[in-house]
Amino acid sequence: MTKLILSIHPVGQLAAILICCYAAYQGLQRVRSLHFNKTARFYRERHAIAGTVALVSMLGGIGAGFIMVSRYLLSPEMGLHVAVALLILPLGLFGIFSGFFLYLKPGQRKFLPVIHGINNLVILVLALLQVVTGTLAYLRYVLRW
Protein backbone atom coordinates (compact mmCIF):
# COMPACT_ATOMS: atom_id res chain seq x y z
CA MET A 1 0.00 0.00 0.00
CA THR A 2 2.87 2.38 0.78
CA LYS A 3 4.33 1.91 -2.71
CA LEU A 4 0.98 2.82 -4.23
CA ILE A 5 0.70 5.97 -2.12
CA LEU A 6 4.27 6.99 -2.93
CA SER A 7 3.52 6.51 -6.64
CA ILE A 8 0.83 9.19 -6.60
CA HIS A 9 3.39 12.01 -6.40
CA PRO A 10 5.47 11.05 -9.45
CA VAL A 11 2.42 10.26 -11.60
CA GLY A 12 0.76 13.56 -10.67
CA GLN A 13 3.94 15.54 -11.27
CA LEU A 14 4.50 13.86 -14.63
CA ALA A 15 0.98 14.86 -15.66
CA ALA A 16 1.67 18.44 -14.55
CA ILE A 17 4.92 18.49 -16.55
CA LEU A 18 3.15 17.26 -19.67
CA ILE A 19 0.50 19.97 -19.31
CA CYS A 20 3.34 22.46 -18.78
CA CYS A 21 4.87 21.32 -22.08
CA TYR A 22 1.57 22.05 -23.83
CA ALA A 23 1.38 25.52 -22.25
CA ALA A 24 4.99 26.17 -23.32
CA TYR A 25 4.13 25.09 -26.87
CA GLN A 26 1.25 27.57 -26.90
CA GLY A 27 3.52 30.30 -25.58
CA LEU A 28 6.12 29.56 -28.24
CA GLN A 29 3.41 29.98 -30.88
CA ARG A 30 2.85 33.48 -29.52
CA VAL A 31 6.58 34.23 -29.71
CA ARG A 32 6.73 32.93 -33.29
CA SER A 33 3.86 35.14 -34.42
CA LEU A 34 5.02 38.29 -32.61
CA HIS A 35 8.78 38.18 -33.04
CA PHE A 36 9.54 35.97 -36.03
CA ASN A 37 6.69 37.00 -38.35
CA LYS A 38 5.51 33.42 -38.70
CA THR A 39 1.88 32.55 -39.08
CA ALA A 40 0.92 30.79 -35.87
CA ARG A 41 -2.31 30.69 -33.93
CA PHE A 42 -2.12 31.54 -30.26
CA TYR A 43 -4.96 30.12 -28.22
CA ARG A 44 -4.86 32.51 -25.28
CA GLU A 45 -7.56 30.73 -23.25
CA ARG A 46 -5.93 27.32 -23.68
CA HIS A 47 -2.53 28.73 -22.77
CA ALA A 48 -3.90 30.38 -19.62
CA ILE A 49 -5.84 27.31 -18.50
CA ALA A 50 -3.03 24.85 -19.23
CA GLY A 51 -0.43 27.08 -17.57
CA THR A 52 -2.54 27.58 -14.47
CA VAL A 53 -3.37 23.88 -14.13
CA ALA A 54 0.28 22.92 -14.69
CA LEU A 55 1.79 25.40 -12.22
CA VAL A 56 -0.83 24.89 -9.50
CA SER A 57 -0.44 21.11 -9.88
CA MET A 58 3.34 21.37 -9.66
CA LEU A 59 3.18 23.52 -6.54
CA GLY A 60 0.62 21.18 -4.97
CA GLY A 61 2.86 18.27 -5.90
CA ILE A 62 5.77 19.89 -4.10
CA GLY A 63 3.68 20.05 -0.93
CA ALA A 64 2.44 16.50 -1.42
CA GLY A 65 5.99 15.29 -1.99
CA PHE A 66 7.21 16.80 1.26
CA ILE A 67 4.27 15.31 3.16
CA MET A 68 4.67 11.85 1.63
CA VAL A 69 8.41 11.70 2.20
CA SER A 70 8.17 12.82 5.82
CA ARG A 71 5.20 10.52 6.52
CA TYR A 72 6.21 7.34 4.71
CA LEU A 73 9.94 7.49 4.10
CA LEU A 74 10.86 9.25 7.35
CA SER A 75 12.87 12.01 5.62
CA PRO A 76 15.59 10.23 3.63
CA GLU A 77 18.36 12.31 2.09
CA MET A 78 16.77 13.63 -1.12
CA GLY A 79 19.47 16.27 -1.80
CA LEU A 80 19.19 17.77 -5.27
CA HIS A 81 15.52 16.76 -5.68
CA VAL A 82 14.50 18.85 -2.67
CA ALA A 83 16.79 21.75 -3.59
CA VAL A 84 15.31 21.99 -7.09
CA ALA A 85 11.76 21.75 -5.69
CA LEU A 86 12.51 24.67 -3.36
CA LEU A 87 13.81 26.64 -6.35
CA ILE A 88 10.69 25.86 -8.40
CA LEU A 89 8.41 27.07 -5.59
CA PRO A 90 8.98 30.86 -5.87
CA LEU A 91 9.36 30.65 -9.65
CA GLY A 92 6.00 28.87 -9.84
CA LEU A 93 4.31 31.50 -7.72
CA PHE A 94 5.73 34.23 -9.95
CA GLY A 95 4.58 32.31 -13.04
CA ILE A 96 1.03 32.01 -11.73
CA PHE A 97 0.69 35.64 -10.64
CA SER A 98 2.37 37.14 -13.70
CA GLY A 99 0.21 34.91 -15.91
CA PHE A 100 -2.96 36.04 -14.14
CA PHE A 101 -1.93 39.66 -14.54
CA LEU A 102 -1.19 39.22 -18.26
CA TYR A 103 -4.48 37.40 -18.77
CA LEU A 104 -6.69 39.78 -16.79
CA LYS A 105 -5.07 43.01 -18.03
CA PRO A 106 -4.31 42.41 -21.72
CA GLY A 107 -2.37 45.11 -23.51
CA GLN A 108 0.81 45.99 -25.32
CA ARG A 109 3.63 44.98 -23.03
CA LYS A 110 7.22 44.13 -23.75
CA PHE A 111 8.95 43.35 -20.46
CA LEU A 112 6.50 41.25 -18.40
CA PRO A 113 5.63 38.70 -21.13
CA VAL A 114 9.34 38.08 -21.74
CA ILE A 115 10.08 37.64 -18.03
CA HIS A 116 6.98 35.44 -17.66
CA GLY A 117 8.04 33.23 -20.57
CA ILE A 118 11.66 32.89 -19.48
CA ASN A 119 10.60 32.17 -15.89
CA ASN A 120 8.25 29.43 -16.98
CA LEU A 121 10.77 27.88 -19.38
CA VAL A 122 13.24 27.74 -16.48
CA ILE A 123 10.54 25.97 -14.45
CA LEU A 124 10.05 23.47 -17.28
CA VAL A 125 13.79 22.74 -17.50
CA LEU A 126 13.99 22.33 -13.72
CA ALA A 127 10.93 20.07 -13.78
CA LEU A 128 12.62 17.86 -16.38
CA LEU A 129 15.64 17.68 -14.06
CA GLN A 130 13.21 16.63 -11.32
CA VAL A 131 12.13 13.69 -13.48
CA VAL A 132 15.72 12.41 -13.42
CA THR A 133 16.36 13.02 -9.71
CA GLY A 134 12.88 11.79 -8.79
CA THR A 135 13.32 8.59 -10.78
CA LEU A 136 16.58 7.91 -8.96
CA ALA A 137 14.93 8.58 -5.58
CA TYR A 138 11.94 6.38 -6.49
CA LEU A 139 14.21 3.50 -7.49
CA ARG A 140 16.29 3.88 -4.32
CA TYR A 141 13.66 4.48 -1.64
CA VAL A 142 10.43 3.00 -2.97
CA LEU A 143 11.50 0.07 -5.14
CA ARG A 144 14.67 -0.50 -3.05
CA TRP A 145 16.55 -1.11 -6.27
Coordinates of C-alpha atoms in Angstrom, one line a residue:
M1 CA 0.0 0.0 0.0
T2 CA 2.9 2.4 0.8
K3 CA 4.3 1.9 -2.7
L4 CA 1.0 2.8 -4.2
I5 CA 0.7 6.0 -2.1
L6 CA 4.3 7.0 -2.9
S7 CA 3.5 6.5 -6.6
I8 CA 0.8 9.2 -6.6
H9 CA 3.4 12.0 -6.4
P10 CA 5.5 11.1 -9.5
V11 CA 2.4 10.3 -11.6
G12 CA 0.8 13.6 -10.7
Q13 CA 3.9 15.5 -11.3
L14 CA 4.5 13.9 -14.6
A15 CA 1.0 14.9 -15.7
A16 CA 1.7 18.4 -14.6
I17 CA 4.9 18.5 -16.5
L18 CA 3.1 17.3 -19.7
I19 CA 0.5 20.0 -19.3
C20 CA 3.3 22.5 -18.8
C21 CA 4.9 21.3 -22.1
Y22 CA 1.6 22.1 -23.8
A23 CA 1.4 25.5 -22.3
A24 CA 5.0 26.2 -23.3
Y25 CA 4.1 25.1 -26.9
Q26 CA 1.3 27.6 -26.9
G27 CA 3.5 30.3 -25.6
L28 CA 6.1 29.6 -28.2
Q29 CA 3.4 30.0 -30.9
R30 CA 2.8 33.5 -29.5
V31 CA 6.6 34.2 -29.7
R32 CA 6.7 32.9 -33.3
S33 CA 3.9 35.1 -34.4
L34 CA 5.0 38.3 -32.6
H35 CA 8.8 38.2 -33.0
F36 CA 9.5 36.0 -36.0
N37 CA 6.7 37.0 -38.3
K38 CA 5.5 33.4 -38.7
T39 CA 1.9 32.6 -39.1
A40 CA 0.9 30.8 -35.9
R41 CA -2.3 30.7 -33.9
F42 CA -2.1 31.5 -30.3
Y43 CA -5.0 30.1 -28.2
R44 CA -4.9 32.5 -25.3
E45 CA -7.6 30.7 -23.3
R46 CA -5.9 27.3 -23.7
H47 CA -2.5 28.7 -22.8
A48 CA -3.9 30.4 -19.6
I49 CA -5.8 27.3 -18.5
A50 CA -3.0 24.9 -19.2
G51 CA -0.4 27.1 -17.6
T52 CA -2.5 27.6 -14.5
V53 CA -3.4 23.9 -14.1
A54 CA 0.3 22.9 -14.7
L55 CA 1.8 25.4 -12.2
V56 CA -0.8 24.9 -9.5
S57 CA -0.4 21.1 -9.9
M58 CA 3.3 21.4 -9.7
L59 CA 3.2 23.5 -6.5
G60 CA 0.6 21.2 -5.0
G61 CA 2.9 18.3 -5.9
I62 CA 5.8 19.9 -4.1
G63 CA 3.7 20.1 -0.9
A64 CA 2.4 16.5 -1.4
G65 CA 6.0 15.3 -2.0
F66 CA 7.2 16.8 1.3
I67 CA 4.3 15.3 3.2
M68 CA 4.7 11.8 1.6
V69 CA 8.4 11.7 2.2
S70 CA 8.2 12.8 5.8
R71 CA 5.2 10.5 6.5
Y72 CA 6.2 7.3 4.7
L73 CA 9.9 7.5 4.1
L74 CA 10.9 9.3 7.3
S75 CA 12.9 12.0 5.6
P76 CA 15.6 10.2 3.6
E77 CA 18.4 12.3 2.1
M78 CA 16.8 13.6 -1.1
G79 CA 19.5 16.3 -1.8
L80 CA 19.2 17.8 -5.3
H81 CA 15.5 16.8 -5.7
V82 CA 14.5 18.8 -2.7
A83 CA 16.8 21.8 -3.6
V84 CA 15.3 22.0 -7.1
A85 CA 11.8 21.7 -5.7
L86 CA 12.5 24.7 -3.4
L87 CA 13.8 26.6 -6.4
I88 CA 10.7 25.9 -8.4
L89 CA 8.4 27.1 -5.6
P90 CA 9.0 30.9 -5.9
L91 CA 9.4 30.7 -9.7
G92 CA 6.0 28.9 -9.8
L93 CA 4.3 31.5 -7.7
F94 CA 5.7 34.2 -9.9
G95 CA 4.6 32.3 -13.0
I96 CA 1.0 32.0 -11.7
F97 CA 0.7 35.6 -10.6
S98 CA 2.4 37.1 -13.7
G99 CA 0.2 34.9 -15.9
F100 CA -3.0 36.0 -14.1
F101 CA -1.9 39.7 -14.5
L102 CA -1.2 39.2 -18.3
Y103 CA -4.5 37.4 -18.8
L104 CA -6.7 39.8 -16.8
K105 CA -5.1 43.0 -18.0
P106 CA -4.3 42.4 -21.7
G107 CA -2.4 45.1 -23.5
Q108 CA 0.8 46.0 -25.3
R109 CA 3.6 45.0 -23.0
K110 CA 7.2 44.1 -23.8
F111 CA 9.0 43.3 -20.5
L112 CA 6.5 41.2 -18.4
P113 CA 5.6 38.7 -21.1
V114 CA 9.3 38.1 -21.7
I115 CA 10.1 37.6 -18.0
H116 CA 7.0 35.4 -17.7
G117 CA 8.0 33.2 -20.6
I118 CA 11.7 32.9 -19.5
N119 CA 10.6 32.2 -15.9
N120 CA 8.2 29.4 -17.0
L121 CA 10.8 27.9 -19.4
V122 CA 13.2 27.7 -16.5
I123 CA 10.5 26.0 -14.4
L124 CA 10.0 23.5 -17.3
V125 CA 13.8 22.7 -17.5
L126 CA 14.0 22.3 -13.7
A127 CA 10.9 20.1 -13.8
L128 CA 12.6 17.9 -16.4
L129 CA 15.6 17.7 -14.1
Q130 CA 13.2 16.6 -11.3
V131 CA 12.1 13.7 -13.5
V132 CA 15.7 12.4 -13.4
T133 CA 16.4 13.0 -9.7
G134 CA 12.9 11.8 -8.8
T135 CA 13.3 8.6 -10.8
L136 CA 16.6 7.9 -9.0
A137 CA 14.9 8.6 -5.6
Y138 CA 11.9 6.4 -6.5
L139 CA 14.2 3.5 -7.5
R140 CA 16.3 3.9 -4.3
Y141 CA 13.7 4.5 -1.6
V142 CA 10.4 3.0 -3.0
L143 CA 11.5 0.1 -5.1
R144 CA 14.7 -0.5 -3.1
W145 CA 16.5 -1.1 -6.3

